[in-house]
Short mmCIF file of N, CA and C in Angstrom, two decimals:
data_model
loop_
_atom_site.label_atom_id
_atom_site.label_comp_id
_atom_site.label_asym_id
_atom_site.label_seq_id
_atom_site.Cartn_x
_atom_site.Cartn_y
_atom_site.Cartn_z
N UNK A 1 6.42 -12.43 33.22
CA UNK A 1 6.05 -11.45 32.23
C UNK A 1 6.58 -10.09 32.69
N UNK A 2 7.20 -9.37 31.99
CA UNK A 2 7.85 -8.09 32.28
C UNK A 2 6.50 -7.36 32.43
N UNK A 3 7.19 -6.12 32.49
CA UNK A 3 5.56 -5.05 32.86
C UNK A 3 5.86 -4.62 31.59
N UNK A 4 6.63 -4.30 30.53
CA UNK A 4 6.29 -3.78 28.89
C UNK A 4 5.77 -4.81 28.48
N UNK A 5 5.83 -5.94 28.30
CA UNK A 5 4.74 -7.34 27.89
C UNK A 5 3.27 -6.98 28.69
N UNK A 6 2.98 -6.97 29.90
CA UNK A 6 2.31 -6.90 30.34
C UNK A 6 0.93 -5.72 30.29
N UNK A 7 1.87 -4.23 29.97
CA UNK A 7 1.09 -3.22 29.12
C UNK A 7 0.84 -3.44 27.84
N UNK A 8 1.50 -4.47 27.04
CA UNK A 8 1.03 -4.59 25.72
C UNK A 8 -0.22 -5.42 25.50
N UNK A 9 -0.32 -6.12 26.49
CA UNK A 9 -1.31 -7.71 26.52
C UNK A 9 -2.52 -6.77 26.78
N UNK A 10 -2.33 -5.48 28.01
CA UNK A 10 -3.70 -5.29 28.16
C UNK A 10 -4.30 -4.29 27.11
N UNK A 11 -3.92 -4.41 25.73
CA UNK A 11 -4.89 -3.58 25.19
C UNK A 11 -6.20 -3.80 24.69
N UNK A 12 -6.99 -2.99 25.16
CA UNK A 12 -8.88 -3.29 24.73
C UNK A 12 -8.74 -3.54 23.27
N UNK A 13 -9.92 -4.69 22.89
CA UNK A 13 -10.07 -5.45 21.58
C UNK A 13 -11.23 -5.28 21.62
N UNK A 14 -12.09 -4.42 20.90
CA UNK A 14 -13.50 -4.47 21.25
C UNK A 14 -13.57 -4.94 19.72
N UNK A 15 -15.13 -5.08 19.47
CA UNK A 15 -15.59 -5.36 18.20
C UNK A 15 -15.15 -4.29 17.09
N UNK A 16 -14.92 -4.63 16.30
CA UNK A 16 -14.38 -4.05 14.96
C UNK A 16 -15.49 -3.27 14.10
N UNK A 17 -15.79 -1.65 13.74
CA UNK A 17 -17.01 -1.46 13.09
C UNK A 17 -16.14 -1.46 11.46
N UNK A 18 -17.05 -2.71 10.87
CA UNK A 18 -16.78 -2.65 9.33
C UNK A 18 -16.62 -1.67 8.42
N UNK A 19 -17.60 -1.08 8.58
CA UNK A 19 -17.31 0.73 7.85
C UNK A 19 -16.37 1.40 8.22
N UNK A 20 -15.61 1.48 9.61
CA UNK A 20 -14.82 2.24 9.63
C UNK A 20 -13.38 1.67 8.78
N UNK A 21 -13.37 0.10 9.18
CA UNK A 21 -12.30 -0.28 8.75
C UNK A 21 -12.13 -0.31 6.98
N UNK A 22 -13.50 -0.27 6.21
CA UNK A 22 -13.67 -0.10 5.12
C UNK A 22 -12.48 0.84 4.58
N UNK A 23 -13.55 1.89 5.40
CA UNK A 23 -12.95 3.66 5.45
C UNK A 23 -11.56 3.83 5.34
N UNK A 24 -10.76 3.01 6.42
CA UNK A 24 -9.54 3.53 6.60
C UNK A 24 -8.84 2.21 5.69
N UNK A 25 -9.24 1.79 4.57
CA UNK A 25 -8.34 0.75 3.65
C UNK A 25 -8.65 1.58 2.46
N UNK A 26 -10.05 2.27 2.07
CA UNK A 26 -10.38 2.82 0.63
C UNK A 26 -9.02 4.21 0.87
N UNK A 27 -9.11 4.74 2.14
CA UNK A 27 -8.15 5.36 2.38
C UNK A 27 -6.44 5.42 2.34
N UNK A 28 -6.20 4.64 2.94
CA UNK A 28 -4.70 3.82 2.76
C UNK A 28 -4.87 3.80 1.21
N UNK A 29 -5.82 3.18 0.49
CA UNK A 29 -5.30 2.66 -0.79
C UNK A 29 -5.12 4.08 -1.68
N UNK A 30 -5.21 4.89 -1.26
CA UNK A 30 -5.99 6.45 -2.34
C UNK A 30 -4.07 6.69 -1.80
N UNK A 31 -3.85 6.67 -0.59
CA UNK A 31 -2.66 7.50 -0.09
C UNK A 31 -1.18 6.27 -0.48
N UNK A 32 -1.68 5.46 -0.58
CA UNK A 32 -0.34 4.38 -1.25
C UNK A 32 -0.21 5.19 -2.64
N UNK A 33 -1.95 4.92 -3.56
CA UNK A 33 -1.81 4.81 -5.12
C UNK A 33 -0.76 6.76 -5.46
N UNK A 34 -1.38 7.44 -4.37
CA UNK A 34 -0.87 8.86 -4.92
C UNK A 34 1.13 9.10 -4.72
N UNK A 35 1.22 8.42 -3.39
CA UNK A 35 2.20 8.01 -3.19
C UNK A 35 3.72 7.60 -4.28
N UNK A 36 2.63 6.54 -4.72
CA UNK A 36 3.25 5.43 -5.79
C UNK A 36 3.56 6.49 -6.98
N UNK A 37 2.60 7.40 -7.49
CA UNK A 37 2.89 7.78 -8.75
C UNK A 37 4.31 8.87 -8.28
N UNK A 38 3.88 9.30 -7.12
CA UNK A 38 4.70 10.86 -7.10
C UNK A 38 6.39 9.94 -7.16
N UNK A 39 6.88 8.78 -6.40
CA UNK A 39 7.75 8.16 -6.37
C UNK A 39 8.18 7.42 -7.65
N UNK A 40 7.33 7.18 -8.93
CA UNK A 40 7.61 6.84 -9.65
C UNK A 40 7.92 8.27 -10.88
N UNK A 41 7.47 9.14 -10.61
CA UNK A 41 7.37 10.56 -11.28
C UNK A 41 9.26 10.35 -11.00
N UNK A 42 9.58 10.72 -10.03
CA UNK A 42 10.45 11.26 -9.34
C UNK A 42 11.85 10.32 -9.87
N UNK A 43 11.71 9.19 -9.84
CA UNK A 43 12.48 8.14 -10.16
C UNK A 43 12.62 7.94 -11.80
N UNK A 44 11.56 8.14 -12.36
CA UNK A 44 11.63 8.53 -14.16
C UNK A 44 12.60 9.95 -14.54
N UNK A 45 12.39 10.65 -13.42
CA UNK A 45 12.77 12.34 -13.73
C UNK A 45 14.27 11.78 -14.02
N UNK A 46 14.71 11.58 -12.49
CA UNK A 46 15.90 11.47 -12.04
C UNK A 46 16.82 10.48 -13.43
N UNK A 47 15.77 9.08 -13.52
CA UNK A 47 16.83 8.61 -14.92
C UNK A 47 16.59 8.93 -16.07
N UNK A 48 15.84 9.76 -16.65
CA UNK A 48 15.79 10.89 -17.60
C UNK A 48 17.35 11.65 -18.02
N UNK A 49 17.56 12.25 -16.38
CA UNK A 49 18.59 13.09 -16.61
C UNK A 49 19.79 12.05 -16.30
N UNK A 50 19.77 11.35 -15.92
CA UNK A 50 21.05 10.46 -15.79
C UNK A 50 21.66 9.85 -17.04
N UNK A 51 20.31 9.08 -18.03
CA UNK A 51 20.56 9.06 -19.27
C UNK A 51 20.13 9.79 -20.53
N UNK A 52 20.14 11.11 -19.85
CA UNK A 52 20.20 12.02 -20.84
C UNK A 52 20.40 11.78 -22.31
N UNK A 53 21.65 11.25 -22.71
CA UNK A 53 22.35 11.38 -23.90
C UNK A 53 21.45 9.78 -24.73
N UNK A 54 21.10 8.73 -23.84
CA UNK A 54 20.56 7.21 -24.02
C UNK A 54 19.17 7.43 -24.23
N UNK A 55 18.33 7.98 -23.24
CA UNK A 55 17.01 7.68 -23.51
C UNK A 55 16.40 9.33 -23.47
N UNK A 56 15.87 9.22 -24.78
CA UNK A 56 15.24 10.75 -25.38
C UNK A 56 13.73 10.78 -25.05
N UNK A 57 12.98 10.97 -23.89
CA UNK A 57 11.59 10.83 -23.38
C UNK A 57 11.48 12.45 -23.10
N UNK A 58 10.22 12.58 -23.29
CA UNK A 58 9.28 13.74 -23.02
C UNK A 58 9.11 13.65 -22.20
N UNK A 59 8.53 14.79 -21.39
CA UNK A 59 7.48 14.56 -20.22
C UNK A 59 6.59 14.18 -19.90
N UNK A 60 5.25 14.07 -20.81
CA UNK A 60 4.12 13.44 -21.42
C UNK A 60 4.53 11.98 -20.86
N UNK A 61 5.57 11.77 -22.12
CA UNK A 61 6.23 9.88 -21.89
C UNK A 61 6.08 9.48 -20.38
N UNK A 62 6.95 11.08 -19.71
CA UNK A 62 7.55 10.32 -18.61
C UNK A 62 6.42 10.20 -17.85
N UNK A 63 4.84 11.23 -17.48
CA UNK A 63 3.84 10.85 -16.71
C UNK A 63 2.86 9.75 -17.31
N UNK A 64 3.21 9.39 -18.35
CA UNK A 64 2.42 8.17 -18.63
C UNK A 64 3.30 6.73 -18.17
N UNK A 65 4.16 7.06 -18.26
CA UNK A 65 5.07 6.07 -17.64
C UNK A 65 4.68 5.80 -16.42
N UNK A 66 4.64 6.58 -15.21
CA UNK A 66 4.36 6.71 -14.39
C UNK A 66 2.95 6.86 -13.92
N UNK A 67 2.12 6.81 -14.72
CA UNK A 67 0.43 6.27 -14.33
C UNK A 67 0.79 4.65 -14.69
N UNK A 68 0.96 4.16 -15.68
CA UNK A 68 1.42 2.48 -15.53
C UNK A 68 1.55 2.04 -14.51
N UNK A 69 3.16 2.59 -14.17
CA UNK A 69 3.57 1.87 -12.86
C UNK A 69 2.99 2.43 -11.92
N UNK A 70 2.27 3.19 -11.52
CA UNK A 70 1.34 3.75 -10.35
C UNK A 70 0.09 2.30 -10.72
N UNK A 71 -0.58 2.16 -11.92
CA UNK A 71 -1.86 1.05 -11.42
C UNK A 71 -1.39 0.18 -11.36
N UNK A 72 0.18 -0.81 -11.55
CA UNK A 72 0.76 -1.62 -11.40
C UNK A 72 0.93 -2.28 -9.69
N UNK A 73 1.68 -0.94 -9.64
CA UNK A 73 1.53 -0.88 -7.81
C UNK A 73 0.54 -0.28 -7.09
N UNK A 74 -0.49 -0.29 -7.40
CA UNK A 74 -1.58 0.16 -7.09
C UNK A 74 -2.56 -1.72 -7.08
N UNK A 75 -2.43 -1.98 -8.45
CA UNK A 75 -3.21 -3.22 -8.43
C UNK A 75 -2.19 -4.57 -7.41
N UNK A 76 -0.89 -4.49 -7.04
CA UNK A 76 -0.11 -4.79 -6.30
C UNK A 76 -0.47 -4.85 -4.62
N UNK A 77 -1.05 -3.40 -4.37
CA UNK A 77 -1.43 -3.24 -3.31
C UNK A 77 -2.88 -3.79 -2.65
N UNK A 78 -3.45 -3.91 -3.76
CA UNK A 78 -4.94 -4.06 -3.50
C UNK A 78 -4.53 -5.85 -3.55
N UNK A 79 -3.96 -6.42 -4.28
CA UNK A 79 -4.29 -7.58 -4.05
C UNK A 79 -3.59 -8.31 -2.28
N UNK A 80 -2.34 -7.11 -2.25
CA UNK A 80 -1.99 -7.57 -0.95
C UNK A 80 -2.69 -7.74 0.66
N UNK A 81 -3.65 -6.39 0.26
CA UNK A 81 -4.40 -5.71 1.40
C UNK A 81 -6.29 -6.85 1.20
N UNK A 82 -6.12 -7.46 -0.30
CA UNK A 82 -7.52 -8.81 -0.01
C UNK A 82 -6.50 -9.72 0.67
N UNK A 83 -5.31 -10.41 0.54
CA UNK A 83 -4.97 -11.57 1.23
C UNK A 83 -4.73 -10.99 2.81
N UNK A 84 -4.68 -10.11 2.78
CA UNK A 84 -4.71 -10.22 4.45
C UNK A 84 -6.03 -10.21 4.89
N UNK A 85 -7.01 -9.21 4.27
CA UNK A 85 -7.82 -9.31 5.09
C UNK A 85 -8.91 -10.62 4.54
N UNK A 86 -8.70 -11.56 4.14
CA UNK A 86 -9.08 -12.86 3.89
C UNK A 86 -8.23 -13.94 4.85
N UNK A 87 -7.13 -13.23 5.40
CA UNK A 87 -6.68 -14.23 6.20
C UNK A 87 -6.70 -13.80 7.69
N UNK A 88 -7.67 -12.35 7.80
CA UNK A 88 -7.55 -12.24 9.46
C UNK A 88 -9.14 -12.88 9.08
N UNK A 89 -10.30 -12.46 8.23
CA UNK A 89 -11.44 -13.18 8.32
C UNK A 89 -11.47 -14.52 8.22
N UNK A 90 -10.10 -15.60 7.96
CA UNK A 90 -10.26 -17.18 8.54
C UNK A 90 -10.33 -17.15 9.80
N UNK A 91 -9.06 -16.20 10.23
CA UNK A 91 -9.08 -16.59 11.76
C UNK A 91 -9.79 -16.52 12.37
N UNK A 92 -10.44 -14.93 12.38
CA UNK A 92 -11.70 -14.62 13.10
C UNK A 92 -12.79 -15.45 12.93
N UNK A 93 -12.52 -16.09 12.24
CA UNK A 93 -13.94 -17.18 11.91
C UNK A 93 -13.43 -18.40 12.21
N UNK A 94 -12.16 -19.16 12.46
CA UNK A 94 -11.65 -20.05 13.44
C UNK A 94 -11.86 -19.53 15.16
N UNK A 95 -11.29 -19.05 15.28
CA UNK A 95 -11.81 -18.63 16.60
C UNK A 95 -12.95 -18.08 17.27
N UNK A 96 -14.05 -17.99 16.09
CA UNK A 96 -15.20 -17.98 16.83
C UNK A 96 -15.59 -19.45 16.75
N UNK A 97 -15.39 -20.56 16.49
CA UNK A 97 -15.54 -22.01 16.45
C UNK A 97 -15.20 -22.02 18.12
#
């Protein structure tokens, strides 16, 4: 075992407090969903002006556009962030067997 393997192995695993980890997913999810819209804002703007002369949208259009695809990838995220943590709570519940 190298000694960078060896500093990685020893990191403390203590018990997990549920609330915090709550905390820091209601969190993540607030900073993805705000994320998501400003990147989808940004990406509507941009082909707005690209097809200028093709597609005639407002601004209105374009932030409603962009609340869609914000709960799209928003409801995207949330379902990704239950399958994981449904699949570290098998394990953890295999390995306490």
């Amino acid at each position: 075992m190298t000694e960078r393997n060896w500093v990685k192995s020893k990191k403390k695993t203590g018990p997990v407090n549920p609330k915090i980890e709550l905390i820091k997913d209601i969190a993540g999810w607030l900073l993805i969903t705000g994320l998501a819209f400003l990147y989808w804002m940004v990406m509507l703007l941009f082909a707005s002006l690209v097809l200028l002369s093709y597609w005639n949208v407002t601004f209105a259009q374009i932030v409603r556009y962009s609340v869609v695809l914000m709960i799209v990838t928003s409801i995207v995220y949330l379902t990704s962030l239950i399958r994981r943590r449904r699949k570290e709570h098998r394990i953890a519940k295999y390995m306490a067997e």
